[in-house]
């Protein structure tokens, strides 16, 4: 590791979070100088300005000194420094019988999308506590997602890491007296940990109905349909791997803010997936009828040839509704059926359907079609 991509402020914050004492007299000389917490005369000395020509060399020597001092790998120290001002969630896939160093590209894509949904669901519950969020598009959660960073994975198991900046709340920006003084990112991560713990304990005690009743009656529910759905999507169904969520708090924040009193690690055995499905069903909103414009793909063509020699009848679609894929069937006339055939032949081309969707426990029924055509693009 010859290049250093951490700033002087990050190194300073990291060292101070571990108890190193800043020598203020050196600041006027353009240097950060810190004495070791053990009083053994070990010092860290590096430039305050990360842009000066000699900074990379000084920073690298500082990281090597920290690496030796704490007997850690240099890369590990650098990664900890990068995350010093962030709260970090690690999603770890593991197996009791073998090392898991990779998952398929498709599984990784789905895991990242599910992690994004988990963050949006939790952040939405921080801003507007509900057991179901019809749209995960509120401004505050979306802004949080923009600030969230994707981190390196680690050896020995497949780990997806996301970090959320710890940004202290400006008291002048508080709109209401009871508004939390914790940053939204911190509240979101705490909610994910607390909600996950409650779900696991509920499955352990087989009290799913009771959990739903408590959450529904609460003025500030922390578990939602969207959150349960995101956890289900995280599971690796192909290899039936369990996963765990690991929470690490910004080291710099702990200098002035108490460490959250929530679990730092929550494991989700694959055998719990069925019970999580059951819990999600409790939180599933009763959606009978939706009139809207839907987008989806043609999954099956089940029509028949009529007396005029043209095919019409039942077609099965996979519609994208909010964060779910909903299978729905429709009875198409001959003209509409030709459009469905064309979409199917194009290998999953999207169609646009302006109609009424009657949602049922298993799929849905599309009726009163006003417009049906291949989607643009």
Short mmCIF file of C-alpha atoms in Angstrom, two decimals:
data_model
loop_
_atom_site.label_atom_id
_atom_site.label_comp_id
_atom_site.label_asym_id
_atom_site.label_seq_id
_atom_site.Cartn_x
_atom_site.Cartn_y
_atom_site.Cartn_z
CA UNK A 1 0.00 0.00 0.00
CA UNK A 2 1.98 3.00 -1.25
CA UNK A 3 -0.88 5.42 -1.87
CA UNK A 4 -2.88 6.99 0.94
CA UNK A 5 -6.45 8.04 0.22
CA UNK A 6 -7.37 9.25 3.71
CA UNK A 7 -7.38 12.88 4.77
CA UNK A 8 -5.43 14.41 7.63
CA UNK A 9 -8.68 15.20 9.47
CA UNK A 10 -9.75 11.54 9.23
CA UNK A 11 -6.41 10.36 10.64
CA UNK A 12 -6.64 12.90 13.48
CA UNK A 13 -10.24 11.90 14.30
CA UNK A 14 -9.31 8.22 14.25
CA UNK A 15 -6.34 8.69 16.57
CA UNK A 16 -8.34 10.84 18.98
CA UNK A 17 -11.13 8.27 19.05
CA UNK A 18 -8.52 5.79 20.35
CA UNK A 19 -7.30 8.15 23.06
CA UNK A 20 -4.33 9.85 21.38
CA UNK A 21 -3.78 13.37 22.75
CA UNK A 22 -3.57 16.29 20.31
CA UNK A 23 -0.69 18.73 20.92
CA UNK A 24 -2.32 22.08 20.13
CA UNK A 25 0.97 24.00 20.08
CA UNK A 26 1.95 22.19 16.86
CA UNK A 27 -1.10 23.44 14.97
CA UNK A 28 0.53 26.81 14.28
CA UNK A 29 3.32 24.96 12.47
CA UNK A 30 0.81 23.30 10.13
CA UNK A 31 1.12 19.91 11.81
CA UNK A 32 -1.06 17.45 13.64
CA UNK A 33 0.99 15.96 16.48
CA UNK A 34 -0.59 13.39 18.78
CA UNK A 35 0.86 11.58 21.78
CA UNK A 36 0.02 7.93 22.40
CA UNK A 37 -2.62 7.08 25.02
CA UNK A 38 -0.14 4.93 26.99
CA UNK A 39 2.39 7.71 27.58
CA UNK A 40 5.20 5.67 26.00
CA UNK A 41 6.55 8.65 24.01
CA UNK A 42 5.12 7.35 20.72
CA UNK A 43 3.97 10.24 18.52
CA UNK A 44 2.06 10.68 15.30
CA UNK A 45 3.23 13.62 13.19
CA UNK A 46 1.68 14.58 9.87
CA UNK A 47 0.66 17.67 7.91
CA UNK A 48 -2.69 19.37 8.56
CA UNK A 49 -2.99 20.06 4.83
CA UNK A 50 -3.74 16.95 2.78
CA UNK A 51 -2.78 18.75 -0.45
CA UNK A 52 0.86 19.57 0.26
CA UNK A 53 3.43 17.50 -1.71
CA UNK A 54 4.91 15.75 1.35
CA UNK A 55 1.53 14.75 2.85
CA UNK A 56 1.27 11.26 1.22
CA UNK A 57 4.65 10.20 2.65
CA UNK A 58 3.88 11.57 6.13
CA UNK A 59 0.42 10.01 6.12
CA UNK A 60 1.78 6.62 5.04
CA UNK A 61 4.36 6.68 7.83
CA UNK A 62 1.60 7.58 10.29
CA UNK A 63 -0.56 4.68 9.13
CA UNK A 64 2.41 2.31 9.42
CA UNK A 65 3.02 3.52 12.96
CA UNK A 66 -0.63 2.94 13.86
CA UNK A 67 -0.48 -0.46 12.19
CA UNK A 68 2.56 -1.45 14.27
CA UNK A 69 1.16 0.08 17.45
CA UNK A 70 -2.12 -1.85 17.27
CA UNK A 71 -0.67 -4.90 15.46
CA UNK A 72 -3.17 -4.55 12.65
CA UNK A 73 -2.81 -4.93 8.92
CA UNK A 74 -2.09 -1.60 7.20
CA UNK A 75 -5.09 -2.00 4.90
CA UNK A 76 -7.35 -2.66 7.89
CA UNK A 77 -6.15 0.51 9.62
CA UNK A 78 -6.75 2.56 6.46
CA UNK A 79 -10.28 1.17 6.16
CA UNK A 80 -11.04 1.99 9.81
CA UNK A 81 -9.79 5.54 9.27
CA UNK A 82 -12.04 5.99 6.22
CA UNK A 83 -15.03 4.94 8.33
CA UNK A 84 -14.15 6.96 11.43
CA UNK A 85 -16.99 9.45 10.88
CA UNK A 86 -19.50 6.91 9.54
CA UNK A 87 -21.90 4.39 11.01
CA UNK A 88 -21.39 1.11 9.14
CA UNK A 89 -23.77 -1.76 8.42
CA UNK A 90 -22.19 -4.98 7.18
CA UNK A 91 -24.36 -7.62 5.54
CA UNK A 92 -22.49 -10.91 5.89
CA UNK A 93 -23.38 -14.17 4.15
CA UNK A 94 -21.82 -17.14 5.88
CA UNK A 95 -21.90 -20.92 6.14
CA UNK A 96 -21.04 -23.19 9.05
CA UNK A 97 -19.51 -25.77 6.72
CA UNK A 98 -17.41 -23.72 4.30
CA UNK A 99 -15.89 -20.33 3.54
CA UNK A 100 -18.11 -18.05 1.45
CA UNK A 101 -15.89 -15.66 -0.50
CA UNK A 102 -18.27 -15.06 -3.38
CA UNK A 103 -21.88 -15.09 -4.48
CA UNK A 104 -23.24 -14.87 -8.01
CA UNK A 105 -23.45 -11.51 -9.77
CA UNK A 106 -27.26 -11.74 -9.77
CA UNK A 107 -27.32 -12.50 -6.04
CA UNK A 108 -25.00 -9.58 -5.31
CA UNK A 109 -27.18 -7.23 -7.36
CA UNK A 110 -30.30 -8.40 -5.51
CA UNK A 111 -28.55 -8.10 -2.13
CA UNK A 112 -27.50 -4.51 -2.81
CA UNK A 113 -31.03 -3.61 -3.97
CA UNK A 114 -32.49 -5.27 -0.86
CA UNK A 115 -30.04 -3.41 1.39
CA UNK A 116 -31.07 -0.14 -0.26
CA UNK A 117 -34.73 -0.99 0.39
CA UNK A 118 -33.92 -1.84 4.02
CA UNK A 119 -32.29 1.57 4.52
CA UNK A 120 -35.15 3.39 2.79
CA UNK A 121 -37.75 1.47 4.81
CA UNK A 122 -36.03 2.19 8.12
CA UNK A 123 -35.41 5.86 7.27
CA UNK A 124 -39.05 6.23 6.22
CA UNK A 125 -40.11 4.80 9.59
CA UNK A 126 -37.85 7.34 11.34
CA UNK A 127 -39.46 10.23 9.46
CA UNK A 128 -43.02 8.90 9.33
CA UNK A 129 -43.61 5.77 11.48
CA UNK A 130 -46.10 3.46 9.74
CA UNK A 131 -46.54 -0.28 9.25
CA UNK A 132 -46.64 0.26 5.48
CA UNK A 133 -45.03 2.89 3.28
CA UNK A 134 -46.89 3.08 -0.08
CA UNK A 135 -43.98 4.93 -1.69
CA UNK A 136 -40.38 4.91 -0.49
CA UNK A 137 -39.73 8.29 -2.07
CA UNK A 138 -39.75 10.81 0.78
CA UNK A 139 -37.05 13.46 0.47
CA UNK A 140 -35.17 12.72 3.71
CA UNK A 141 -34.67 8.96 3.11
CA UNK A 142 -33.68 9.60 -0.51
CA UNK A 143 -31.10 12.17 0.62
CA UNK A 144 -29.74 9.66 3.12
CA UNK A 145 -29.30 7.09 0.34
CA UNK A 146 -27.33 9.64 -1.72
CA UNK A 147 -24.90 10.11 1.18
CA UNK A 148 -24.52 6.40 1.88
CA UNK A 149 -21.26 4.87 0.63
CA UNK A 150 -20.57 1.35 -0.60
CA UNK A 151 -17.49 -0.09 1.12
CA UNK A 152 -15.00 -2.89 0.44
CA UNK A 153 -15.94 -6.46 1.31
CA UNK A 154 -13.83 -8.63 3.60
CA UNK A 155 -12.20 -12.06 3.40
CA UNK A 156 -13.61 -15.30 4.81
CA UNK A 157 -17.24 -14.62 4.06
CA UNK A 158 -19.06 -12.46 1.54
CA UNK A 159 -19.71 -9.07 3.12
CA UNK A 160 -21.48 -6.03 1.71
CA UNK A 161 -20.64 -2.88 3.67
CA UNK A 162 -22.47 0.42 3.55
CA UNK A 163 -21.51 3.46 5.58
CA UNK A 164 -23.65 6.42 6.56
CA UNK A 165 -22.04 9.73 7.58
CA UNK A 166 -22.61 10.77 11.19
CA UNK A 167 -23.67 14.39 10.75
CA UNK A 168 -24.50 16.14 14.05
CA UNK A 169 -27.87 17.88 14.06
CA UNK A 170 -27.73 21.67 13.89
CA UNK A 171 -29.90 22.76 16.81
CA UNK A 172 -30.94 25.85 14.84
CA UNK A 173 -32.45 23.57 12.18
CA UNK A 174 -34.75 21.76 14.62
CA UNK A 175 -38.37 22.47 13.71
CA UNK A 176 -40.05 20.91 16.75
CA UNK A 177 -39.07 20.71 20.44
CA UNK A 178 -39.40 16.91 20.50
CA UNK A 179 -37.30 16.41 17.36
CA UNK A 180 -34.43 14.00 18.03
CA UNK A 181 -30.94 15.40 18.46
CA UNK A 182 -29.53 12.28 16.79
CA UNK A 183 -28.67 12.48 13.08
CA UNK A 184 -31.16 10.76 10.83
CA UNK A 185 -28.52 8.30 9.66
CA UNK A 186 -27.83 7.19 13.25
CA UNK A 187 -31.57 6.86 13.95
CA UNK A 188 -31.96 4.75 10.81
CA UNK A 189 -29.17 2.33 11.72
CA UNK A 190 -30.44 2.03 15.31
CA UNK A 191 -33.94 1.29 14.01
CA UNK A 192 -32.62 -1.47 11.72
CA UNK A 193 -30.83 -3.09 14.67
CA UNK A 194 -33.76 -2.75 17.09
CA UNK A 195 -36.37 -3.94 14.57
CA UNK A 196 -34.20 -6.90 13.53
CA UNK A 197 -33.73 -7.96 17.16
CA UNK A 198 -37.47 -7.76 17.78
CA UNK A 199 -38.21 -9.85 14.68
CA UNK A 200 -35.73 -12.58 15.67
CA UNK A 201 -37.02 -12.71 19.25
CA UNK A 202 -40.59 -12.91 17.93
CA UNK A 203 -39.75 -15.84 15.66
CA UNK A 204 -37.90 -17.55 18.53
CA UNK A 205 -40.93 -17.23 20.82
CA UNK A 206 -43.44 -17.92 18.02
CA UNK A 207 -45.46 -14.76 18.78
CA UNK A 208 -45.77 -13.27 15.29
CA UNK A 209 -49.41 -12.25 15.65
CA UNK A 210 -48.61 -10.45 18.91
CA UNK A 211 -45.79 -8.47 17.30
CA UNK A 212 -48.06 -7.32 14.49
CA UNK A 213 -50.77 -6.27 16.97
CA UNK A 214 -48.27 -4.26 19.04
CA UNK A 215 -46.80 -2.55 16.00
CA UNK A 216 -50.23 -1.74 14.53
CA UNK A 217 -51.36 -0.21 17.82
CA UNK A 218 -48.17 1.81 18.30
CA UNK A 219 -48.01 5.50 17.45
CA UNK A 220 -44.42 5.00 16.30
CA UNK A 221 -44.08 1.52 14.78
CA UNK A 222 -40.55 0.50 13.82
CA UNK A 223 -41.43 -2.55 11.72
CA UNK A 224 -43.14 -2.18 8.36
CA UNK A 225 -44.17 -4.39 5.46
CA UNK A 226 -41.38 -2.81 3.43
CA UNK A 227 -38.75 -3.66 6.06
CA UNK A 228 -39.86 -7.31 6.29
CA UNK A 229 -39.85 -7.52 2.50
CA UNK A 230 -36.28 -6.19 2.32
CA UNK A 231 -35.03 -8.80 4.81
CA UNK A 232 -36.63 -11.59 2.78
CA UNK A 233 -34.93 -10.31 -0.37
CA UNK A 234 -31.53 -10.36 1.35
CA UNK A 235 -31.64 -14.14 1.83
CA UNK A 236 -29.56 -16.12 -0.68
CA UNK A 237 -32.24 -18.57 -1.84
CA UNK A 238 -29.97 -20.37 -4.32
CA UNK A 239 -27.56 -21.73 -1.70
CA UNK A 240 -29.85 -21.25 1.31
CA UNK A 241 -27.22 -19.20 3.13
CA UNK A 242 -27.94 -17.49 6.44
CA UNK A 243 -26.86 -13.88 6.88
CA UNK A 244 -26.16 -11.47 9.68
CA UNK A 245 -26.23 -7.71 10.06
CA UNK A 246 -23.22 -6.19 11.84
CA UNK A 247 -23.34 -2.62 13.16
CA UNK A 248 -20.28 -0.46 13.86
CA UNK A 249 -20.60 3.10 15.08
CA UNK A 250 -18.56 6.10 14.00
CA UNK A 251 -15.53 6.13 16.31
CA UNK A 252 -15.31 9.91 16.14
CA UNK A 253 -18.95 10.29 17.22
CA UNK A 254 -18.36 8.22 20.36
CA UNK A 255 -16.09 10.94 21.76
CA UNK A 256 -19.15 13.13 22.37
CA UNK A 257 -22.15 10.81 21.91
CA UNK A 258 -23.01 7.71 23.96
CA UNK A 259 -22.71 4.40 22.15
CA UNK A 260 -26.19 3.25 21.04
CA UNK A 261 -27.66 0.63 23.37
CA UNK A 262 -28.75 -1.68 20.57
CA UNK A 263 -27.39 -5.04 19.40
CA UNK A 264 -24.18 -4.89 17.38
CA UNK A 265 -24.88 -8.14 15.56
CA UNK A 266 -28.11 -9.86 14.46
CA UNK A 267 -28.10 -13.29 12.77
CA UNK A 268 -30.86 -14.46 10.41
CA UNK A 269 -30.78 -18.29 10.02
CA UNK A 270 -32.11 -19.45 6.66
CA UNK A 271 -34.57 -21.69 8.52
CA UNK A 272 -36.31 -18.50 9.76
CA UNK A 273 -37.19 -17.43 6.22
CA UNK A 274 -40.62 -19.12 6.30
CA UNK A 275 -41.57 -17.37 9.54
CA UNK A 276 -40.39 -14.05 8.11
CA UNK A 277 -42.68 -14.67 5.13
CA UNK A 278 -45.51 -15.22 7.61
CA UNK A 279 -44.68 -11.97 9.40
CA UNK A 280 -44.62 -10.08 6.11
CA UNK A 281 -48.11 -11.42 5.32
CA UNK A 282 -49.41 -9.85 8.54
CA UNK A 283 -48.02 -6.47 7.50
CA UNK A 284 -49.18 -6.75 3.88
CA UNK A 285 -51.69 -3.94 3.25
CA UNK A 286 -55.16 -4.81 2.06
CA UNK A 287 -55.03 -3.50 -1.49
CA UNK A 288 -58.12 -4.49 -3.39
CA UNK A 289 -58.22 -2.20 -6.39
CA UNK A 290 -55.73 0.11 -8.05
CA UNK A 291 -56.39 2.21 -11.14
CA UNK A 292 -53.05 3.26 -12.54
CA UNK A 293 -50.51 2.87 -15.31
CA UNK A 294 -48.46 -0.29 -14.75
CA UNK A 295 -45.22 -1.52 -16.27
CA UNK A 296 -44.18 -5.13 -16.54
CA UNK A 297 -43.13 -8.08 -18.68
CA UNK A 298 -45.10 -10.83 -20.37
CA UNK A 299 -44.55 -14.11 -18.50
CA UNK A 300 -47.00 -16.48 -20.20
CA UNK A 301 -49.25 -16.50 -23.29
CA UNK A 302 -52.25 -18.74 -22.63
CA UNK A 303 -54.65 -17.50 -25.33
CA UNK A 304 -56.54 -19.49 -27.96
CA UNK A 305 -57.05 -19.08 -31.71
CA UNK A 306 -60.52 -17.78 -32.52
CA UNK A 307 -62.80 -18.34 -35.51
CA UNK A 308 -61.08 -15.47 -37.32
CA UNK A 309 -57.71 -17.20 -37.02
CA UNK A 310 -56.36 -14.65 -34.57
CA UNK A 311 -55.19 -15.43 -31.06
CA UNK A 312 -56.66 -13.76 -27.95
CA UNK A 313 -57.26 -14.60 -24.30
CA UNK A 314 -55.30 -14.92 -21.07
CA UNK A 315 -51.83 -13.43 -20.66
CA UNK A 316 -49.83 -13.49 -17.43
CA UNK A 317 -47.72 -10.42 -16.56
CA UNK A 318 -45.06 -9.64 -13.97
CA UNK A 319 -45.82 -6.08 -12.88
CA UNK A 320 -43.43 -3.86 -10.96
CA UNK A 321 -45.51 -2.27 -8.17
CA UNK A 322 -43.53 -0.17 -5.70
CA UNK A 323 -40.81 -2.58 -4.52
CA UNK A 324 -42.65 -5.80 -5.42
CA UNK A 325 -43.05 -7.94 -8.51
CA UNK A 326 -46.75 -8.87 -8.75
CA UNK A 327 -47.99 -11.59 -11.08
CA UNK A 328 -51.30 -10.64 -12.68
CA UNK A 329 -53.38 -12.03 -15.51
CA UNK A 330 -55.48 -10.25 -18.11
CA UNK A 331 -57.88 -11.28 -20.85
CA UNK A 332 -56.64 -9.54 -24.01
CA UNK A 333 -58.40 -8.98 -27.32
CA UNK A 334 -56.66 -9.90 -30.58
CA UNK A 335 -54.96 -6.51 -31.08
CA UNK A 336 -53.68 -6.41 -27.50
CA UNK A 337 -52.56 -10.03 -27.74
CA UNK A 338 -50.35 -9.20 -30.73
CA UNK A 339 -48.60 -6.56 -28.62
CA UNK A 340 -48.06 -9.15 -25.87
CA UNK A 341 -46.59 -11.61 -28.39
CA UNK A 342 -44.21 -8.96 -29.70
CA UNK A 343 -43.04 -8.10 -26.14
CA UNK A 344 -42.52 -11.77 -25.35
CA UNK A 345 -40.56 -12.36 -28.54
CA UNK A 346 -38.26 -9.44 -27.70
CA UNK A 347 -37.02 -11.29 -24.63
CA UNK A 348 -38.68 -9.53 -21.74
CA UNK A 349 -39.48 -6.15 -23.29
CA UNK A 350 -41.61 -3.98 -21.01
CA UNK A 351 -45.24 -3.23 -21.72
CA UNK A 352 -47.33 -0.35 -20.41
CA UNK A 353 -50.84 -1.14 -19.17
CA UNK A 354 -53.29 1.56 -18.15
CA UNK A 355 -56.02 -0.37 -16.36
CA UNK A 356 -57.59 -1.46 -13.08
CA UNK A 357 -55.72 -4.05 -11.01
CA UNK A 358 -57.63 -6.20 -8.54
CA UNK A 359 -55.02 -7.51 -6.12
CA UNK A 360 -55.56 -10.87 -4.48
CA UNK A 361 -53.55 -12.97 -2.06
CA UNK A 362 -51.92 -14.81 -4.95
CA UNK A 363 -51.45 -12.50 -7.90
CA UNK A 364 -53.95 -10.13 -9.41
CA UNK A 365 -56.49 -9.60 -12.16
CA UNK A 366 -56.14 -6.79 -14.72
CA UNK A 367 -59.43 -5.37 -15.99
CA UNK A 368 -60.83 -2.31 -17.79
CA UNK A 369 -57.74 -1.84 -19.97
CA UNK A 370 -57.67 1.70 -21.35
CA UNK A 371 -54.25 1.59 -23.00
CA UNK A 372 -51.86 -1.29 -23.72
CA UNK A 373 -48.63 -1.04 -25.68
CA UNK A 374 -44.89 -1.62 -25.68
CA UNK A 375 -43.18 0.71 -23.23
CA UNK A 376 -40.88 3.37 -24.65
CA UNK A 377 -37.15 2.82 -24.49
#
